[in-house]
mmCIF file of C-alpha atoms in Angstrom:
data_model
loop_
_atom_site.group_PDB
_atom_site.id
_atom_site.type_symbol
_atom_site.label_atom_id
_atom_site.label_comp_id
_atom_site.label_asym_id
_atom_site.label_seq_id
_atom_site.Cartn_x
_atom_site.Cartn_y
_atom_site.Cartn_z
ATOM 1 C CA MET A 28 50.564 -35.392 -137.945
ATOM 2 C CA ASN A 29 48.377 -35.401 -141.064
ATOM 3 C CA ILE A 30 47.666 -39.100 -140.643
ATOM 4 C CA LEU A 31 46.679 -38.574 -137.015
ATOM 5 C CA LYS A 32 44.410 -35.692 -138.033
ATOM 6 C CA GLU A 33 42.755 -37.841 -140.698
ATOM 7 C CA ILE A 34 42.134 -40.640 -138.202
ATOM 8 C CA ALA A 35 40.818 -38.200 -135.595
ATOM 9 C CA GLY A 36 38.501 -36.615 -138.155
ATOM 10 C CA ARG A 37 36.940 -39.978 -139.050
ATOM 11 C CA LEU A 38 36.566 -41.015 -135.418
ATOM 12 C CA CYS A 39 34.939 -37.675 -134.567
ATOM 13 C CA ALA A 40 32.605 -38.036 -137.547
ATOM 14 C CA ALA A 41 31.536 -41.482 -136.340
ATOM 15 C CA TRP A 42 30.962 -40.113 -132.837
ATOM 16 C CA ALA A 43 28.922 -37.203 -134.215
ATOM 17 C CA LEU A 44 26.758 -39.516 -136.325
ATOM 18 C CA VAL A 45 26.085 -42.008 -133.535
ATOM 19 C CA THR A 46 25.236 -39.305 -130.993
ATOM 20 C CA PHE A 47 23.060 -37.505 -133.554
ATOM 21 C CA ILE A 48 20.958 -40.644 -134.024
ATOM 22 C CA ILE A 49 20.720 -41.399 -130.299
ATOM 23 C CA THR A 50 19.760 -37.856 -129.291
ATOM 24 C CA PHE A 51 17.282 -37.662 -132.176
ATOM 25 C CA ILE A 52 15.496 -40.788 -130.949
ATOM 26 C CA LEU A 53 15.343 -39.313 -127.445
ATOM 27 C CA VAL A 54 13.978 -35.940 -128.586
ATOM 28 C CA LEU A 55 11.494 -37.263 -131.144
ATOM 29 C CA PRO A 56 8.604 -37.954 -128.686
ATOM 30 C CA PHE A 57 8.803 -34.362 -127.452
ATOM 31 C CA ALA A 58 8.864 -33.026 -131.011
ATOM 32 C CA LEU A 59 5.743 -35.036 -131.865
ATOM 33 C CA LEU A 60 3.821 -33.015 -129.291
ATOM 34 C CA SER A 61 4.021 -30.048 -131.686
ATOM 35 C CA TYR A 62 1.014 -31.546 -133.495
ATOM 36 C CA LEU A 63 -1.150 -30.708 -130.493
ATOM 37 C CA PHE A 64 -0.866 -26.995 -131.292
ATOM 38 C CA LYS A 65 -1.995 -24.776 -134.123
ATOM 39 C CA GLU A 66 0.366 -22.571 -136.111
ATOM 40 C CA PRO A 67 2.417 -20.583 -135.318
ATOM 41 C CA ALA A 68 2.458 -22.089 -131.797
ATOM 42 C CA SER A 69 3.160 -25.527 -133.290
ATOM 43 C CA THR A 70 6.331 -24.391 -135.040
ATOM 44 C CA ALA A 71 7.341 -22.217 -132.072
ATOM 45 C CA TYR A 72 7.238 -25.275 -129.795
ATOM 46 C CA PHE A 73 9.013 -27.421 -132.398
ATOM 47 C CA ILE A 74 11.852 -24.903 -132.709
ATOM 48 C CA GLN A 75 12.256 -24.772 -128.921
ATOM 49 C CA VAL A 76 12.625 -28.558 -128.859
ATOM 50 C CA SER A 77 15.123 -28.336 -131.716
ATOM 51 C CA LYS A 78 17.099 -25.688 -129.841
ATOM 52 C CA VAL A 79 17.376 -27.882 -126.745
ATOM 53 C CA TRP A 80 18.398 -30.836 -128.915
ATOM 54 C CA MET A 81 21.074 -28.846 -130.742
ATOM 55 C CA HIS A 82 22.465 -27.418 -127.492
ATOM 56 C CA ILE A 83 22.842 -30.968 -126.146
ATOM 57 C CA TRP A 84 24.233 -32.490 -129.350
ATOM 58 C CA MET A 85 26.659 -29.636 -130.048
ATOM 59 C CA PHE A 86 27.963 -29.948 -126.465
ATOM 60 C CA ILE A 87 28.437 -33.708 -126.856
ATOM 61 C CA ILE A 88 30.409 -33.332 -130.100
ATOM 62 C CA GLY A 89 32.526 -30.478 -128.736
ATOM 63 C CA CYS A 90 31.105 -27.575 -130.741
ATOM 64 C CA PRO A 91 30.195 -24.612 -128.522
ATOM 65 C CA VAL A 92 27.690 -22.297 -130.200
ATOM 66 C CA LYS A 93 27.910 -18.500 -130.194
ATOM 67 C CA ILE A 94 24.896 -16.488 -131.372
ATOM 68 C CA ARG A 95 25.073 -12.730 -131.923
ATOM 69 C CA GLY A 96 22.599 -10.122 -133.092
ATOM 70 C CA THR A 97 19.319 -11.562 -131.823
ATOM 71 C CA GLU A 98 18.361 -8.014 -130.820
ATOM 72 C CA ASN A 99 17.877 -7.303 -134.532
ATOM 73 C CA PHE A 100 14.654 -9.328 -134.490
ATOM 74 C CA GLN A 101 11.552 -7.341 -133.580
ATOM 75 C CA GLU A 102 8.970 -9.417 -131.723
ATOM 76 C CA GLY A 103 5.908 -10.219 -133.807
ATOM 77 C CA MET A 104 7.650 -9.476 -137.102
ATOM 78 C CA GLY A 105 8.442 -12.128 -139.700
ATOM 79 C CA TYR A 106 11.839 -11.815 -141.376
ATOM 80 C CA ILE A 107 13.557 -13.415 -144.329
ATOM 81 C CA VAL A 108 16.868 -14.679 -142.955
ATOM 82 C CA THR A 109 19.555 -15.243 -145.584
ATOM 83 C CA CYS A 110 22.409 -17.515 -144.493
ATOM 84 C CA ASN A 111 25.634 -18.520 -146.192
ATOM 85 C CA HIS A 112 25.943 -22.235 -146.890
ATOM 86 C CA ASN A 113 29.161 -24.180 -146.288
ATOM 87 C CA SER A 114 28.237 -27.438 -144.573
ATOM 88 C CA LEU A 115 25.530 -29.888 -143.534
ATOM 89 C CA LEU A 116 25.820 -28.306 -140.074
ATOM 90 C CA ASP A 117 24.396 -25.018 -141.361
ATOM 91 C CA ILE A 118 20.740 -26.052 -141.374
ATOM 92 C CA PRO A 119 20.496 -27.485 -137.826
ATOM 93 C CA LEU A 120 22.458 -24.491 -136.556
ATOM 94 C CA SER A 121 20.333 -21.829 -138.249
ATOM 95 C CA SER A 122 16.948 -23.481 -137.756
ATOM 96 C CA ALA A 123 17.427 -24.032 -134.028
ATOM 97 C CA PHE A 124 18.967 -20.660 -133.199
ATOM 98 C CA ILE A 125 16.978 -18.194 -135.280
ATOM 99 C CA PRO A 126 14.966 -16.443 -132.541
ATOM 100 C CA GLY A 127 11.325 -17.406 -132.793
ATOM 101 C CA PRO A 128 9.369 -19.816 -134.988
ATOM 102 C CA ASN A 129 10.897 -20.313 -138.414
ATOM 103 C CA LYS A 130 11.000 -22.604 -141.391
ATOM 104 C CA THR A 131 13.801 -23.307 -143.851
ATOM 105 C CA ILE A 132 13.408 -23.695 -147.593
ATOM 106 C CA ALA A 133 14.832 -27.173 -148.221
ATOM 107 C CA LYS A 134 15.057 -29.780 -150.943
ATOM 108 C CA ASN A 135 12.602 -32.632 -150.578
ATOM 109 C CA SER A 136 15.100 -35.505 -150.855
ATOM 110 C CA PHE A 137 15.845 -35.641 -147.086
ATOM 111 C CA ALA A 138 12.104 -35.797 -146.380
ATOM 112 C CA LYS A 139 12.100 -39.340 -147.780
ATOM 113 C CA ILE A 140 14.298 -40.672 -144.956
ATOM 114 C CA PRO A 141 12.131 -42.823 -142.632
ATOM 115 C CA ILE A 142 11.178 -41.103 -139.334
ATOM 116 C CA PHE A 143 13.805 -38.365 -139.678
ATOM 117 C CA GLY A 144 12.014 -37.204 -142.829
ATOM 118 C CA TRP A 145 9.008 -36.207 -140.726
ATOM 119 C CA TYR A 146 11.167 -34.092 -138.409
ATOM 120 C CA TYR A 147 12.938 -32.516 -141.369
ATOM 121 C CA SER A 148 9.629 -31.720 -143.072
ATOM 122 C CA LYS A 149 8.130 -30.127 -139.957
ATOM 123 C CA GLY A 150 10.779 -27.431 -139.909
ATOM 124 C CA SER A 151 10.868 -26.866 -143.655
ATOM 125 C CA VAL A 152 9.109 -25.601 -146.724
ATOM 126 C CA LEU A 153 9.990 -28.416 -149.090
ATOM 127 C CA VAL A 154 10.731 -27.894 -152.768
ATOM 128 C CA ASP A 155 11.580 -30.111 -155.706
ATOM 129 C CA ARG A 156 14.010 -27.935 -157.628
ATOM 130 C CA LYS A 157 13.391 -29.894 -160.828
ATOM 131 C CA SER A 158 9.641 -29.168 -160.748
ATOM 132 C CA GLU A 159 8.375 -25.739 -161.779
ATOM 133 C CA LYS A 160 5.041 -26.515 -160.105
ATOM 134 C CA SER A 161 6.792 -27.343 -156.823
ATOM 135 C CA ARG A 162 8.857 -24.143 -156.985
ATOM 136 C CA LYS A 163 5.719 -22.038 -157.481
ATOM 137 C CA GLN A 164 3.944 -23.799 -154.615
ATOM 138 C CA SER A 165 6.944 -23.233 -152.336
ATOM 139 C CA ILE A 166 6.717 -19.476 -152.943
ATOM 140 C CA GLU A 167 3.106 -19.424 -151.771
ATOM 141 C CA LYS A 168 3.998 -21.532 -148.741
ATOM 142 C CA MET A 169 6.821 -19.162 -147.804
ATOM 143 C CA LYS A 170 4.469 -16.201 -148.077
ATOM 144 C CA ALA A 171 2.062 -18.021 -145.735
ATOM 145 C CA VAL A 172 4.894 -18.594 -143.227
ATOM 146 C CA LEU A 173 5.716 -14.880 -143.198
ATOM 147 C CA LYS A 174 2.038 -13.902 -142.981
ATOM 148 C CA ALA A 175 1.746 -16.068 -139.847
ATOM 149 C CA GLY A 176 4.492 -14.007 -138.189
ATOM 150 C CA MET A 177 7.195 -16.643 -138.601
ATOM 151 C CA HIS A 178 10.603 -16.281 -140.210
ATOM 152 C CA MET A 179 11.769 -17.870 -143.468
ATOM 153 C CA CYS A 180 15.370 -19.027 -143.594
ATOM 154 C CA ILE A 181 16.794 -19.168 -147.110
ATOM 155 C CA TYR A 182 20.269 -20.054 -148.382
ATOM 156 C CA PRO A 183 20.559 -17.741 -151.397
ATOM 157 C CA GLU A 184 23.697 -19.486 -152.687
ATOM 158 C CA GLY A 185 21.463 -22.474 -153.404
ATOM 159 C CA THR A 186 24.053 -25.143 -152.631
ATOM 160 C CA ARG A 187 27.111 -25.391 -150.408
ATOM 161 C CA ASN A 188 29.959 -23.071 -151.308
ATOM 162 C CA ARG A 189 32.838 -25.122 -152.727
ATOM 163 C CA THR A 190 34.758 -22.070 -153.960
ATOM 164 C CA SER A 191 37.483 -20.032 -152.260
ATOM 165 C CA ALA A 192 35.281 -16.908 -152.368
ATOM 166 C CA PRO A 193 33.396 -15.861 -149.211
ATOM 167 C CA LEU A 194 30.081 -16.386 -151.023
ATOM 168 C CA LYS A 195 28.808 -17.869 -154.248
ATOM 169 C CA PRO A 196 26.574 -15.669 -156.422
ATOM 170 C CA PHE A 197 23.059 -15.392 -154.999
ATOM 171 C CA TYR A 198 19.860 -16.614 -156.598
ATOM 172 C CA ASN A 199 16.902 -14.233 -156.789
ATOM 173 C CA GLY A 200 14.306 -16.176 -154.763
ATOM 174 C CA ALA A 201 14.838 -14.735 -151.286
ATOM 175 C CA PHE A 202 14.924 -11.192 -152.576
ATOM 176 C CA LYS A 203 11.920 -11.550 -154.838
ATOM 177 C CA LEU A 204 10.049 -12.883 -151.809
ATOM 178 C CA ALA A 205 11.124 -9.822 -149.825
ATOM 179 C CA ALA A 206 10.179 -7.409 -152.617
ATOM 180 C CA ASP A 207 6.779 -9.081 -153.089
ATOM 181 C CA THR A 208 5.870 -9.207 -149.387
ATOM 182 C CA GLY A 209 7.687 -6.186 -147.953
ATOM 183 C CA HIS A 210 9.281 -8.293 -145.201
ATOM 184 C CA PRO A 211 12.796 -7.165 -144.236
ATOM 185 C CA VAL A 212 15.862 -9.328 -144.854
ATOM 186 C CA ILE A 213 18.177 -10.198 -141.967
ATOM 187 C CA PRO A 214 21.572 -11.423 -143.187
ATOM 188 C CA GLY A 215 22.739 -14.410 -141.146
ATOM 189 C CA VAL A 216 26.464 -15.153 -141.265
ATOM 190 C CA ILE A 217 27.545 -18.662 -140.280
ATOM 191 C CA ILE A 218 31.171 -19.097 -139.184
ATOM 192 C CA GLY A 219 33.068 -22.301 -138.433
ATOM 193 C CA THR A 220 31.007 -24.996 -140.155
ATOM 194 C CA LYS A 221 33.285 -25.115 -143.217
ATOM 195 C CA GLU A 222 36.270 -25.874 -140.980
ATOM 196 C CA ALA A 223 34.341 -28.403 -138.862
ATOM 197 C CA VAL A 224 33.081 -30.353 -141.893
ATOM 198 C CA PRO A 225 35.370 -29.652 -144.880
ATOM 199 C CA LEU A 226 33.652 -30.281 -148.203
ATOM 200 C CA ASN A 227 36.744 -31.917 -149.719
ATOM 201 C CA LYS A 228 36.933 -34.607 -147.024
ATOM 202 C CA PRO A 229 34.260 -37.339 -147.017
ATOM 203 C CA PHE A 230 33.025 -38.441 -143.581
ATOM 204 C CA PHE A 231 35.277 -36.048 -141.709
ATOM 205 C CA PHE A 232 34.558 -33.824 -138.725
ATOM 206 C CA LEU A 233 36.642 -31.903 -136.215
ATOM 207 C CA PRO A 234 35.101 -30.014 -133.266
ATOM 208 C CA ARG A 235 35.314 -26.242 -133.216
ATOM 209 C CA THR A 236 33.279 -23.230 -132.132
ATOM 210 C CA LEU A 237 30.308 -22.549 -134.423
ATOM 211 C CA GLU A 238 28.951 -19.031 -134.747
ATOM 212 C CA LEU A 239 25.816 -17.459 -136.196
ATOM 213 C CA HIS A 240 25.754 -13.681 -136.451
ATOM 214 C CA PHE A 241 22.501 -11.896 -137.298
ATOM 215 C CA LEU A 242 23.140 -8.509 -138.903
ATOM 216 C CA LYS A 243 20.884 -5.471 -139.019
ATOM 217 C CA PRO A 244 17.693 -5.840 -141.101
ATOM 218 C CA VAL A 245 17.727 -4.659 -144.696
ATOM 219 C CA GLU A 246 14.426 -2.907 -145.318
ATOM 220 C CA VAL A 247 12.652 -3.333 -148.639
ATOM 221 C CA SER A 248 11.523 0.320 -148.895
ATOM 222 C CA GLY A 249 10.415 -0.018 -152.510
ATOM 223 C CA LYS A 250 13.620 -1.757 -153.659
ATOM 224 C CA GLY A 251 13.419 -4.410 -156.335
ATOM 225 C CA ALA A 252 14.760 -7.941 -155.972
ATOM 226 C CA ALA A 253 17.973 -7.186 -157.884
ATOM 227 C CA THR A 254 18.822 -4.202 -155.680
ATOM 228 C CA LEU A 255 18.105 -6.153 -152.491
ATOM 229 C CA LYS A 256 20.241 -9.043 -153.698
ATOM 230 C CA GLU A 257 23.203 -6.773 -154.418
ATOM 231 C CA GLU A 258 22.861 -4.988 -151.077
ATOM 232 C CA VAL A 259 22.647 -8.153 -148.971
ATOM 233 C CA PHE A 260 25.447 -9.832 -150.936
ATOM 234 C CA ALA A 261 27.731 -6.829 -150.310
ATOM 235 C CA ILE A 262 26.884 -6.758 -146.590
ATOM 236 C CA MET A 263 27.526 -10.465 -146.057
ATOM 237 C CA THR A 264 30.666 -10.542 -148.205
ATOM 238 C CA GLY A 265 32.147 -7.568 -146.351
ATOM 239 C CA TYR A 266 31.337 -9.097 -142.980
ATOM 240 C CA LEU A 267 32.986 -12.404 -143.882
ATOM 241 C CA ARG A 268 36.091 -10.745 -145.328
ATOM 242 C CA ASP A 269 36.523 -8.679 -142.163
ATOM 243 C CA ARG A 270 36.821 -11.967 -140.246
ATOM 244 C CA GLN A 271 39.314 -13.706 -142.488
#
């Protein structure tokens, strides 16, 4: 049975990759139209295209998507959305299904991929983690995103969680941004991506339901970054443990 599962996982991974490329090529001309608009309308349109793409691709690869808690977003308000990070599927899932225009803080290495790099960059605030100058510039760019009424999606664990714990320790960035700007934090809990794309198995994928749950906003209310980080970490950890 294990051998059959291993074979199935590789075949499904190949299918997912091929269909990702094909659907990306088909959706790209529509995404390019986002340049006809000014911000935030440009990103709003781009995210709608991404949402359609992800609905189609997730259906093709056998991963139904369940989104909960969208009522926690107040129209016209920009939020800092903090998501747990388990898999390469996390970013397309969160970016497409966060309600309203949003950008994701992301490392700049994927932006160098021909053609796809443009798409990746459009939905992101890019940062070179090795450059202090780039990190400082990314903070100002994220503040500009929030000021424009858009959301910023941040993965406070920094990298994918390879531990057995529900979450890795959080970095300060998302919470310092919240404390500096006063924008509330909405914890976003991603479920299912770790099982669909296990980190210990190269080029392996098995279809399953993917979920993204948006929890109630955490207001800044004069709290410092450290307090916000502890509060959001406790909320997300408790939510994940309740579902184990």
